[in-house]
Every structure is written in structure tokens, then in C-alpha cells.
mmCIF file of C-alpha atoms in Angstrom:
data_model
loop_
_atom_site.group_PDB
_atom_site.id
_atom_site.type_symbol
_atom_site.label_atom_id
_atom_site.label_comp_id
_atom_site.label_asym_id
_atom_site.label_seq_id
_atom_site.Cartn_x
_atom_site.Cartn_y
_atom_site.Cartn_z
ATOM 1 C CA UNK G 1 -7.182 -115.357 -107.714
ATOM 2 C CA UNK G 2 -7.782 -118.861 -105.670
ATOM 3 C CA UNK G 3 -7.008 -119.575 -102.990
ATOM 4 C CA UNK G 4 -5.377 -122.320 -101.655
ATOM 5 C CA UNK G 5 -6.668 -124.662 -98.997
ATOM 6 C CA UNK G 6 -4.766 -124.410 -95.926
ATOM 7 C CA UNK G 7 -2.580 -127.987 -95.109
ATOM 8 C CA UNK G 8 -1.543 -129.131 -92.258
ATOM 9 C CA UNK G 9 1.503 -128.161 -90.935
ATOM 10 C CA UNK G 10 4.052 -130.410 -91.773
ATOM 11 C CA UNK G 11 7.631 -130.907 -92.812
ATOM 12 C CA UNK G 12 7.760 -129.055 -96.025
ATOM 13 C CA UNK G 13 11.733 -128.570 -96.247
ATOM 14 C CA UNK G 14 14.283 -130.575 -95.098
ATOM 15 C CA UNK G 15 17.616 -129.714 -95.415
ATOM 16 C CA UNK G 16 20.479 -131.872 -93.892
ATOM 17 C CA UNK G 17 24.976 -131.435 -93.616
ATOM 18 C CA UNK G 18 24.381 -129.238 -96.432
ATOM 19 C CA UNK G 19 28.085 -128.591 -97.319
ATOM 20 C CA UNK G 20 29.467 -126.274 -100.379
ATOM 21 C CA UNK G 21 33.059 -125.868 -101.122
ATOM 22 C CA UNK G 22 35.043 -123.406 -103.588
ATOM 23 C CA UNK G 23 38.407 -124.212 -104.568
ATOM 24 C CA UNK G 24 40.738 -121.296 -106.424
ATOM 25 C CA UNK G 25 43.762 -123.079 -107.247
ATOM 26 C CA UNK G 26 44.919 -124.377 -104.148
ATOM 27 C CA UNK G 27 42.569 -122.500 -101.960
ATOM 28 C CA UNK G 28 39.383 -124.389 -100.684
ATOM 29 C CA UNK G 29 36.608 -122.168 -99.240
ATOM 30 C CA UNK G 30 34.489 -123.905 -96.806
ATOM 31 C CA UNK G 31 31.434 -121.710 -97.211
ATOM 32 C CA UNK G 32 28.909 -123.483 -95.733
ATOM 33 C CA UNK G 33 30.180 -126.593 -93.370
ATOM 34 C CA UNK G 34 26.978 -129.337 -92.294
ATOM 35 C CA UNK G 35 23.908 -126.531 -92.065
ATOM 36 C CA UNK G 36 20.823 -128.506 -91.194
ATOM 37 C CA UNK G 37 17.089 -127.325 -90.514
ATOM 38 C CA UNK G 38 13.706 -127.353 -91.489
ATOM 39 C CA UNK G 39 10.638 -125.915 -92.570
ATOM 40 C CA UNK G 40 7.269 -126.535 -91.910
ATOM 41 C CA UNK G 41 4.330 -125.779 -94.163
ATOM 42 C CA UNK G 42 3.253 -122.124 -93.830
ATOM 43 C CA UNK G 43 5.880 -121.271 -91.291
ATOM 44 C CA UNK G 44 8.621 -118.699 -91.764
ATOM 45 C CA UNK G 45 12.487 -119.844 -90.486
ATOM 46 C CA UNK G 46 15.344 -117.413 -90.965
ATOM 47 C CA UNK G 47 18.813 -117.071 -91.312
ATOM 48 C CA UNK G 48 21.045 -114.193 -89.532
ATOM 49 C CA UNK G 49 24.329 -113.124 -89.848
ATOM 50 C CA UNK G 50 26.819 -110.921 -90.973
ATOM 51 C CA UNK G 51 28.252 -110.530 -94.812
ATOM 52 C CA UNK G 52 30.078 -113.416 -94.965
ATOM 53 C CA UNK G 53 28.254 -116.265 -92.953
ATOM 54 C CA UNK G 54 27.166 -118.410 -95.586
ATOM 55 C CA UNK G 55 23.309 -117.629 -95.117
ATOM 56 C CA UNK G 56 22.935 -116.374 -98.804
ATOM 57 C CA UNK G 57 24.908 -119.638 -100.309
ATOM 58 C CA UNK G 58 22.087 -121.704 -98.320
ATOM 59 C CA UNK G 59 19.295 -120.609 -99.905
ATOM 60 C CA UNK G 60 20.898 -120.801 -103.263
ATOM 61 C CA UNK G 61 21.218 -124.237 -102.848
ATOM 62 C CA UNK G 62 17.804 -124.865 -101.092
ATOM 63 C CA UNK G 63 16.368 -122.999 -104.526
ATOM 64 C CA UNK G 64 18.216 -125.136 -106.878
ATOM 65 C CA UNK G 65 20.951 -122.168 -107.924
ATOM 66 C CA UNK G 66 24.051 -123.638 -106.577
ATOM 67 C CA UNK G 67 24.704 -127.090 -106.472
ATOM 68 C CA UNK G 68 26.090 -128.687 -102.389
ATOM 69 C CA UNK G 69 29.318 -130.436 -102.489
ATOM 70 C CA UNK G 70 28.083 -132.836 -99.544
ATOM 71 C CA UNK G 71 24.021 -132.977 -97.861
ATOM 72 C CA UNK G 72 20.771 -132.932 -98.994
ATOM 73 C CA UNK G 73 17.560 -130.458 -100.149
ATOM 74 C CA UNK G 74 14.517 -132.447 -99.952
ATOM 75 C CA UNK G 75 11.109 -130.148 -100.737
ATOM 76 C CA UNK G 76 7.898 -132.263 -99.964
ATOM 77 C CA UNK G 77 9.622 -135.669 -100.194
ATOM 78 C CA UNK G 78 11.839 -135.201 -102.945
ATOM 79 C CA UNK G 79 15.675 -134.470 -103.220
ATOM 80 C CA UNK G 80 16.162 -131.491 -105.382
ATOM 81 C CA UNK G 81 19.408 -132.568 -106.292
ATOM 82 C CA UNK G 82 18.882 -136.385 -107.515
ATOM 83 C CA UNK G 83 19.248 -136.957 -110.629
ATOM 84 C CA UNK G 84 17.251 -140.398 -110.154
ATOM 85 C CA UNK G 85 14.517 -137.955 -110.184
ATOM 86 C CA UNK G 86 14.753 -135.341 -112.581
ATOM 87 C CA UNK G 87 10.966 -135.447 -113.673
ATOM 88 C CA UNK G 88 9.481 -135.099 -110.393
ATOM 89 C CA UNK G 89 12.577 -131.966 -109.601
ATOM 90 C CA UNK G 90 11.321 -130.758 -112.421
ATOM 91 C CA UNK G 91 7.749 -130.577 -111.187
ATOM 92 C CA UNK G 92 8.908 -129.231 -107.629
ATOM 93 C CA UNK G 93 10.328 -125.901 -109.235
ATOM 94 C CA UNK G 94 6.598 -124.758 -110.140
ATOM 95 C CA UNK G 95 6.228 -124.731 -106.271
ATOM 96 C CA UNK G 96 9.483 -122.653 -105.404
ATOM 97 C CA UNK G 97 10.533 -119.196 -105.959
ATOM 98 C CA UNK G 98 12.877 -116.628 -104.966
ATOM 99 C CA UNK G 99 12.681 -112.650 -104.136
ATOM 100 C CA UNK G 100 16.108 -111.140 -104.233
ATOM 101 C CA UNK G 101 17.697 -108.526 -102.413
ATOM 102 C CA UNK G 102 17.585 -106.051 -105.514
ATOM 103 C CA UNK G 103 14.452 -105.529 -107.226
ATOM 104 C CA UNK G 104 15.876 -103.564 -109.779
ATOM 105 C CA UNK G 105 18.912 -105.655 -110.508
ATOM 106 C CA UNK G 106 16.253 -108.924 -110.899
ATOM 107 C CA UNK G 107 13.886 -107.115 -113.078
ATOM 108 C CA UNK G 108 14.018 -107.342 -116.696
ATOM 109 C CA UNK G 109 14.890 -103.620 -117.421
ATOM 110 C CA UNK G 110 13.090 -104.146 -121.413
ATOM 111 C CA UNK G 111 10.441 -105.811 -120.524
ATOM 112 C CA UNK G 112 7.027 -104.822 -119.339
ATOM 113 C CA UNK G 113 5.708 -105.689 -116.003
ATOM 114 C CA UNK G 114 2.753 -107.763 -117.295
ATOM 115 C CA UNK G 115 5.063 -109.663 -119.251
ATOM 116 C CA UNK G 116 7.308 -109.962 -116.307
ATOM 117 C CA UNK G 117 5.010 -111.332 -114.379
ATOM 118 C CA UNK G 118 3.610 -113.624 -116.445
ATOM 119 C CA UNK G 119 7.055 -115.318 -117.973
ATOM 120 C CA UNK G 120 6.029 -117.935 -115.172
ATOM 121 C CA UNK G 121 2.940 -118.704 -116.102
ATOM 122 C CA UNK G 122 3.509 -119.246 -119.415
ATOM 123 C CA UNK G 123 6.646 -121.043 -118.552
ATOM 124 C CA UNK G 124 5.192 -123.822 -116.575
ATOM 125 C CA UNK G 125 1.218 -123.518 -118.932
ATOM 126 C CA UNK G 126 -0.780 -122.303 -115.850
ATOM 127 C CA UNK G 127 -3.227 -120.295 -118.423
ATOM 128 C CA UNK G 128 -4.666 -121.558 -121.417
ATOM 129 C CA UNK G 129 -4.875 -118.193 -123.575
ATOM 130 C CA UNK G 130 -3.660 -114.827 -123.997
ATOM 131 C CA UNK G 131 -6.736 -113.631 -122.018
ATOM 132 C CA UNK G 132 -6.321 -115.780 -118.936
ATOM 133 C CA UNK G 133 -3.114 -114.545 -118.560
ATOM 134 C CA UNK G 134 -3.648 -111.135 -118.890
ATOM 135 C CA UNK G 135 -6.542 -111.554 -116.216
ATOM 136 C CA UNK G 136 -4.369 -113.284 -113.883
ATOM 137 C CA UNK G 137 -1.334 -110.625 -114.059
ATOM 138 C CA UNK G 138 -3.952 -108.232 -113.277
ATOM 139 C CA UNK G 139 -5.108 -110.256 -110.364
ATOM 140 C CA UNK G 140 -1.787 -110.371 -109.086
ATOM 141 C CA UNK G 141 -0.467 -106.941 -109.674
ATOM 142 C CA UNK G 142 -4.073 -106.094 -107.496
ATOM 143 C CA UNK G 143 -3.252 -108.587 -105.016
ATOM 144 C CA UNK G 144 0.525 -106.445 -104.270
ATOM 145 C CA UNK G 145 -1.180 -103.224 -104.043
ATOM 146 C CA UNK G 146 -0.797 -101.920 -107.812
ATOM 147 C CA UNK G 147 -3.137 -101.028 -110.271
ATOM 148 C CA UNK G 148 -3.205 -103.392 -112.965
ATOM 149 C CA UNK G 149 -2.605 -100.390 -115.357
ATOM 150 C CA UNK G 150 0.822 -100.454 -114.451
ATOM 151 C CA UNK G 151 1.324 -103.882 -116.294
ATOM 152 C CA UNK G 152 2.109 -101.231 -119.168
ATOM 153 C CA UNK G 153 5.208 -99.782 -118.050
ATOM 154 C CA UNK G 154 8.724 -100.761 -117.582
ATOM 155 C CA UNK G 155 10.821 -101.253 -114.012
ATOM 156 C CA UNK G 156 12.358 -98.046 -114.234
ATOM 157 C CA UNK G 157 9.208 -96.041 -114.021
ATOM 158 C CA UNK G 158 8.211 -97.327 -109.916
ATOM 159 C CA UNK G 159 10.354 -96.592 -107.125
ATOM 160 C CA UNK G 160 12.210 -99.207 -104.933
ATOM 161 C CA UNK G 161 9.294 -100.461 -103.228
ATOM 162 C CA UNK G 162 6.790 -100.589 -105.999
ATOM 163 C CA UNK G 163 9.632 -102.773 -107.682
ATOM 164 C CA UNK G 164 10.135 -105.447 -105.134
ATOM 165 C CA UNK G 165 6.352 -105.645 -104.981
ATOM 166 C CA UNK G 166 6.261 -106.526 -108.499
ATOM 167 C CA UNK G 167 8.814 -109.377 -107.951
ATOM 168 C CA UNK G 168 6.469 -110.484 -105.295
ATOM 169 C CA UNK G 169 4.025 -110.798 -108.229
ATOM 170 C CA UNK G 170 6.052 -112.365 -110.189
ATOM 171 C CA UNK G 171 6.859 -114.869 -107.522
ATOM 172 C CA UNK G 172 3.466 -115.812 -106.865
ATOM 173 C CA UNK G 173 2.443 -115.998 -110.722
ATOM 174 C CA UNK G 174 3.149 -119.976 -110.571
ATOM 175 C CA UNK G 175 1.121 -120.763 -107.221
ATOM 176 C CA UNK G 176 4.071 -121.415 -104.793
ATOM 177 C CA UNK G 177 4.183 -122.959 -101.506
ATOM 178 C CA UNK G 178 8.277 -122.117 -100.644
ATOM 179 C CA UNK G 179 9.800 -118.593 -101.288
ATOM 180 C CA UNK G 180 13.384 -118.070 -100.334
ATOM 181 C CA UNK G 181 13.527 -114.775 -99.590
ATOM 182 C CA UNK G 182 17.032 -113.056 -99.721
ATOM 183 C CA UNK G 183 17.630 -110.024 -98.461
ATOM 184 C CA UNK G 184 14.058 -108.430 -99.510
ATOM 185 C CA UNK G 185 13.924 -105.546 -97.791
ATOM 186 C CA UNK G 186 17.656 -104.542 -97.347
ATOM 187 C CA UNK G 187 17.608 -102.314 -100.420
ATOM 188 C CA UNK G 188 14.846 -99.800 -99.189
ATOM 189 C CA UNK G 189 13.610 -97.292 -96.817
ATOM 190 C CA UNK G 190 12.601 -98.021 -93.582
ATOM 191 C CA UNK G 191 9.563 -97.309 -93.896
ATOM 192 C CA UNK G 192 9.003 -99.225 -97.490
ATOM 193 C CA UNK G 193 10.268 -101.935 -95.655
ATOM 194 C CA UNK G 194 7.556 -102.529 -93.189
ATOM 195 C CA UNK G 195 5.502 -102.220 -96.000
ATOM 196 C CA UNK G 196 6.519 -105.361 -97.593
ATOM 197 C CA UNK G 197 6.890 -107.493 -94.574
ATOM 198 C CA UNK G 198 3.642 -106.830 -93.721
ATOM 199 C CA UNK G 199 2.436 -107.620 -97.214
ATOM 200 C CA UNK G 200 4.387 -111.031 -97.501
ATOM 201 C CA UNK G 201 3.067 -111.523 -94.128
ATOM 202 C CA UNK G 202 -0.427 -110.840 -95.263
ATOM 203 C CA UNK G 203 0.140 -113.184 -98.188
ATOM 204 C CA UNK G 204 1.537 -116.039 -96.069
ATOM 205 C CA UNK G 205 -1.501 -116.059 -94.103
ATOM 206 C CA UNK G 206 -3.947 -116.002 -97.131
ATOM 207 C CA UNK G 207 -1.794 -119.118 -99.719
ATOM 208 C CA UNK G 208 -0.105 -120.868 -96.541
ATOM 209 C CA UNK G 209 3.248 -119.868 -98.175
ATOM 210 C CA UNK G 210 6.301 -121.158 -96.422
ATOM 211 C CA UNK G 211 9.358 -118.784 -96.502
ATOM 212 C CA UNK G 212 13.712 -119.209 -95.752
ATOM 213 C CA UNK G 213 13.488 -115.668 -95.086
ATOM 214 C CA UNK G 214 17.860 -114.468 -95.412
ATOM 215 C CA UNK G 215 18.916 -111.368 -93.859
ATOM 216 C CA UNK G 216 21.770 -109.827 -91.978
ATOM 217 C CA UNK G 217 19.648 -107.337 -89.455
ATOM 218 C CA UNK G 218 18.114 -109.175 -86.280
ATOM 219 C CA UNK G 219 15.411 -106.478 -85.890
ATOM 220 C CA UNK G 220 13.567 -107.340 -89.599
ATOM 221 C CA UNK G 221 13.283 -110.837 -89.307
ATOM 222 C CA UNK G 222 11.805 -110.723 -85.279
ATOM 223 C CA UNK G 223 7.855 -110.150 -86.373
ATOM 224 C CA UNK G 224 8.651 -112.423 -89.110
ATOM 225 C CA UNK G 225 9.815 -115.755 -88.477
ATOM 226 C CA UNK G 226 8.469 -118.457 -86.409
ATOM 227 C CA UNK G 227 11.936 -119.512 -86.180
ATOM 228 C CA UNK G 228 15.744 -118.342 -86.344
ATOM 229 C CA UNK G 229 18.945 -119.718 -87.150
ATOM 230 C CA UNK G 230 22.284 -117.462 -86.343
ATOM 231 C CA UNK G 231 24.928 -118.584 -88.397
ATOM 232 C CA UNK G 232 28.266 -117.733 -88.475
ATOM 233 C CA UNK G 233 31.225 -118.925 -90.860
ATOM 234 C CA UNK G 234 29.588 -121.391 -92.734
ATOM 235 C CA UNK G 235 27.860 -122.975 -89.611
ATOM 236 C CA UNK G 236 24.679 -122.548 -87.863
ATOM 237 C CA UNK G 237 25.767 -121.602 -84.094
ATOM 238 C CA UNK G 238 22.019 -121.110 -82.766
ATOM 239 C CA UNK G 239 18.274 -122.543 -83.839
ATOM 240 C CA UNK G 240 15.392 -121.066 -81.510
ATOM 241 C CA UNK G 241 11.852 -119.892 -81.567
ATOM 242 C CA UNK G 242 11.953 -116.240 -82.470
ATOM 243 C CA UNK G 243 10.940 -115.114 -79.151
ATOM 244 C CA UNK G 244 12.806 -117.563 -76.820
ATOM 245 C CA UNK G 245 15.691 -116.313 -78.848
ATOM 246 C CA UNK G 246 15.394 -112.604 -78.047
ATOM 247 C CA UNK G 247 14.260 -113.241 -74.790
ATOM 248 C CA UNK G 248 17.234 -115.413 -73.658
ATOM 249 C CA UNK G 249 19.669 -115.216 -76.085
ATOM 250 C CA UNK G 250 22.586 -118.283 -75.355
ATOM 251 C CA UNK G 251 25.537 -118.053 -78.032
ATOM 252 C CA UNK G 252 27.755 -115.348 -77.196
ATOM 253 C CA UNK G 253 27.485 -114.173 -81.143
ATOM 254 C CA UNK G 254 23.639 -113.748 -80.782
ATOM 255 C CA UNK G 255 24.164 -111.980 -77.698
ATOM 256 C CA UNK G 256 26.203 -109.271 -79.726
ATOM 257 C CA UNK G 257 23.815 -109.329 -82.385
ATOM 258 C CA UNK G 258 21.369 -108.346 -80.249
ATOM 259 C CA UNK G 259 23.132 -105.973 -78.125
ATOM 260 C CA UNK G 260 23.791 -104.224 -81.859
ATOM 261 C CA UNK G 261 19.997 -103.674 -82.126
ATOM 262 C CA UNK G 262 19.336 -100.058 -81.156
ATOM 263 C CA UNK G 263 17.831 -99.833 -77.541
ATOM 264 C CA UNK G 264 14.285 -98.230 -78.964
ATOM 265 C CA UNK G 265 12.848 -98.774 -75.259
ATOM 266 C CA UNK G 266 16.010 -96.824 -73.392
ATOM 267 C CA UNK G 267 16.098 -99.919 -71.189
ATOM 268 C CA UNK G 268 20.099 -98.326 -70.193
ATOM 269 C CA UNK G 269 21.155 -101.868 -70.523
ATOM 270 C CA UNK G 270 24.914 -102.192 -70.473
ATOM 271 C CA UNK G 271 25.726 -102.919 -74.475
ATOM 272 C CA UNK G 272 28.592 -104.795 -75.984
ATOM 273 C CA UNK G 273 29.552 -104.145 -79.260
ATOM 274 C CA UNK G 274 31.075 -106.657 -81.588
ATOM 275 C CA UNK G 275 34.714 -106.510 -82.002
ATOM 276 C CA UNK G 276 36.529 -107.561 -84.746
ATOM 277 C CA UNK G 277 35.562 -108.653 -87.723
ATOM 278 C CA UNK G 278 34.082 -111.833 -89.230
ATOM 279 C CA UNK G 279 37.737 -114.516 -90.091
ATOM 280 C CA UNK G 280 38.419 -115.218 -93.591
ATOM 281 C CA UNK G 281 36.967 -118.619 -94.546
ATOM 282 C CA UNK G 282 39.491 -119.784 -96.723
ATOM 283 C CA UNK G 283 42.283 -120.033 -92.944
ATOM 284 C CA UNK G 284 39.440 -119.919 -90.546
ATOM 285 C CA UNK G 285 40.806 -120.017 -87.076
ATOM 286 C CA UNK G 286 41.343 -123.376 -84.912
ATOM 287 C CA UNK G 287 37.925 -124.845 -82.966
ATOM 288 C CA UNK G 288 35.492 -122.478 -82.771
ATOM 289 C CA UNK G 289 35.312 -119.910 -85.386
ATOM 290 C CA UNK G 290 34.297 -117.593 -83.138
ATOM 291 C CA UNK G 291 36.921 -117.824 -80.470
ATOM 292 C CA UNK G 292 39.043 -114.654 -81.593
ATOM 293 C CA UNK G 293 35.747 -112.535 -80.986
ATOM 294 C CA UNK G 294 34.129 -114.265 -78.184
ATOM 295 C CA UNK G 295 34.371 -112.698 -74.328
ATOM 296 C CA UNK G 296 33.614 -115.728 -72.895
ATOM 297 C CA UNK G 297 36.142 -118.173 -75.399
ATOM 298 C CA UNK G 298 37.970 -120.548 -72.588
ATOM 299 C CA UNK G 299 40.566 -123.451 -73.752
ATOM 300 C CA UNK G 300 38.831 -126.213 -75.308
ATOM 301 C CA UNK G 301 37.222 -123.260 -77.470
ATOM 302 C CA UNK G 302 40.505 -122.857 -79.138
ATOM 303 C CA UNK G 303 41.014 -126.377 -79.738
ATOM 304 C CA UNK G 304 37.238 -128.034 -80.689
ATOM 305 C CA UNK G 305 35.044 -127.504 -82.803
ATOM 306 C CA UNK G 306 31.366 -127.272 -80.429
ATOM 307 C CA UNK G 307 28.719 -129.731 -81.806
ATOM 308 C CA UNK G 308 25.383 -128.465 -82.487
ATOM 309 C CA UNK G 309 23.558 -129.742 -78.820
ATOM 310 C CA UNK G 310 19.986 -129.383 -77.974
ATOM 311 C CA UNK G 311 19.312 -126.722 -75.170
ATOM 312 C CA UNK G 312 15.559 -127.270 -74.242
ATOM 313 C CA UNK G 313 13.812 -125.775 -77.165
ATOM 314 C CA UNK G 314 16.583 -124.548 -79.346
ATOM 315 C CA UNK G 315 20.245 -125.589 -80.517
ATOM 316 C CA UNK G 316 23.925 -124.249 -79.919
ATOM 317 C CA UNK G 317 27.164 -124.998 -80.434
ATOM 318 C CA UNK G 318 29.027 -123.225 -78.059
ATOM 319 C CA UNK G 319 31.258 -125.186 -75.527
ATOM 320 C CA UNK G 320 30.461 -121.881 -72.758
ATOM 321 C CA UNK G 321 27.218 -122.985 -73.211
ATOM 322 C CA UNK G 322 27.617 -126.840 -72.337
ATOM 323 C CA UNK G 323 30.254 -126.384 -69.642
ATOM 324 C CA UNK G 324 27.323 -124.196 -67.951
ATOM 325 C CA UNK G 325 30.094 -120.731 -67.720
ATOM 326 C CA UNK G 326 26.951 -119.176 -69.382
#
């Protein structure tokens, strides 16, 4: 299988107020509320939080799934929700894909692998016969650490991990350069697990493939992305380099995310955990969502929503933050 050139690293995805709304009668939920990041070529930016933040609805709408009530997904230079230009969106979804939380659940249960992973390539006419395809799917089965032998069988014969490598296969049948990534490894051993992230990582290195990498657990996404964004209710509350942001964690919520992690190196670092749970979005509480759960929540918390403010190298919203009290 080529390979593809590396490019320099540049703005790839942009995504700006990205906004989604569902209403139920008279009910509006919020679920996302003015997210805004982006994503260079070949680098890897996640999203943390708990079950209920919002971070899976993003990358629906960054992969075209779910359409935003309010902002903008721009891939490469073009909106992927204009309808002014359909054609070219239509181009662009060659160059995304998306690896889902369950393998099993996102595998065709009657079809074969090999025809699996090649319903992209003959979707979008990357192979001109029968024989090129079949070459390729073995190329790419190869390239995830199967045999191309199993091609033959059906998704019910591997075991968790074999299956999520096969939707990695499928996912790089049509040569993309963006893979939102959601949830991956949540459904499998630990140990499968560092298996894959060091295979996707392998694989970003080799095809300079960009990833949204989504997950809810701190401690998967540290050796992965070059960036993270904590988000919490619908909004993103922190956006730091992946080191800075373990290293000197400021929002009180990514404090207690982190303080969740378990203490592998027995520092005997007092530990807080998280109290409460995560509001309901449809009557989220006054200012800060957070406020309810926050030790350090002080008056104008209550009352204001905090702005997303630049903090040297990173962004929070957290008015403890700005009034210095952290």
C-alpha cells in the first residue's frame, strides 16, 4: 500500500461556535453550546469528559452525521455543511472516516470482512477491478496485523480486538487524512487497548493521519494526543498541550479528572474525588455549569457564565481562574 507524502502541518480542521440543539416538545437540550478548536495536519486533539458532555455529539457533526443548529465544520477549506458546495462536500467525505466505540455493533454481522473492507473502495472507485481490490483488502488487513486469510470469515469469528482492527481497515480502505475516533478502545481489555493505540499511533506516523480522538478516561488519550480539550455540559472548559495539561492542570473539573486517575506511582498525593454528578442539560444550573460541583465556585460563578480566556498556552473558562483564587 502507498504511502502518502508527508504535508506540512497545517490547519486541517476548523471548527467554530459549533452549537446543536434538541427540542422534545417544549424541552430544548443545549447539547453542545459554541465548541471551537482545531486540528492540524497529522496531529491528534481530543475530547474528555464524562457521559453526558457533549464530546460524542461533536464529532458527529465534525463527520457529517448530525447536522449543528448554529457554527461551522470546515475540513481543508471547505464547509461541510454548505450546501453552496455540495460537489466539493461530496469529495471531502473520501478523506474522512470514523472508528466507533463498538466494533461489533459497526460491523456488518452478514458480511465478510474483505467485503467489509472494501465497501469503501468500491464506493468512492479507488480500484479498477475485482483483482485490485482484493489485493488492496489484503494489503490492508496485513497492514492491521491480520492475515489476509481472514478476509473469508465473518465478525463474529475474531474477538474484540481483532474486530476494531478490522474497522481500522476499513477506515483506511479510502486513503483518509481525518479519523474521528469515538470511543475506540472503551469496549476492550486493557491490554487490547494499548494494542490499538499503539497501532493507530503507528499508522498516524506512516499516512500523516489527523485524528478527533473522543473518550471519557484521561489516562488513554495522554500518549495520544498532541492536544486536549475537557469539556463539560456542552462547553469546552479547558484546551492545552497534553503535557502542560497534566502537569498543571487549571479548571477545577480537570483537576478532578485527574485526581480520578489511579496514583500508579504511589506519589500519596492528597486526592479529591468528584462529587456529584454531571446537571441535566435540558435545566442546567445558573453561570457556570459547574458551580454545584466545584470547591473553589465563589459568587460571580453562580451568576456568569466564564468566557473561554487564553492562559499562556492553553484556554479556560473558569472565573477562579481569572480572578487569580487559583
Amino acid at each position: 500500500m502507498s504511502v502518502r507524502a508527508p504535508r506540512l502541518s497545517d490547519t486541517l480542521v476548523n471548527v467554530r461556535n459549533l452549537a446543536v440543539e434538541f427540542r422534545s416538545g417544549s424541552s430544548a437540550n443545549r447539547a453542545v453550546k459554541g465548541v471551537s478548536f482545531s486540528i492540524n495536519r497529522g496531529e491528534t486533539v481530543a475530547l474528555v469528559g464524562e457521559s453526558g458532555s457533549g464530546k460524542s455529539t461533536v464529532a458527529r457533526m465534525v463527520v457529517g452525521l448530525l447536522q449543528p443548529s448554529a457554527g461551522s465544520v470546515t475540513i481543508d477549506n471547505v464547509d461541510m455543511w454548505s450546501p453552496i458546495r455540495e460537489r466539493e462536500r461530496q469529495k471531502l467525505r473520501r478523506r474522512l472516516q470514523m472508528i466507533f466505540q463498538d466494533p461489533f455493533a459497526s460491523l456488518n454481522p452478514r458480511w465478510r470482512v474483505n467485503r467489509i473492507v472494501a465497501d469503501p473502495i468500491r464506493a468512492f472507485g479507488l480500484a479498477k477491478d475485482e483483482a485490485e481490490i482484493n489485493h488492496r483488502v489484503g494489503e490492508l488487513l496485513r497492514l492491521v496485523g491480520l492475515d489476509p486469510s481472514d478476509g473469508a470469515k465473518y465478525p463474529h469469528e475474531f474477538s474484540g480486538g481483532q474486530r476494531q482492527r478490522i474497522c481500522i481497515a476499513r477506515a483506511l480502505s479510502s486513503n483518509p487524512e481525518f479519523i474521528v475516533c469515538d470511543e475506540p478502545t472503551s469496549a476492550l481489555d486493557v491490554s487490547v487497548q494499548a494494542q490499538i493505540l499503539n497501532l493507530m499511533r503507528d499508522l498516524q506516523d506512516r499516512f500523516q493521519l489527523s485524528y478527533l480522538f473522543i473518550s471519557h478516561n484521561l489516562a488513554v488519550v495522554r500518549h495520544m494526543a498532541a492536544r486536549i480539550g475537557v469539556m463539560y455540559l456542552g462547553r469546552i472548559v479547558e484546551l492545552a498541550p497534553a503535557d502542560e495539561l497534566f502537569e498543571s492542570p487549571q479548571h477545577p473539573y480537570t483537576r478532578l479528572l485527574i485526581d480520578a486517575l489511579p496514583d500508579l506511582a504511589m506519589t500519596g498525593r492528597a486526592r479529591k474525588p468528584i462529587q456529584g454528578e454531571i446537571p441535566n442539560p435540558i435545566t442546567p444550573p445558573s453561570g457556570c455549569a459547574f458551580h454545584p460541583r466545584c470547591p473553589h465556585a465563589f459568587e460571580p460563578c453562580r451568576t456568569q457564565i466564564p468566557a473561554l480566556i487564553a492562559q499562556r498556552s492553553r484556554l479556560v473558562a473558569c472565573h477562579a481562574v481569572e480572578a487569580g483564587r487559583i
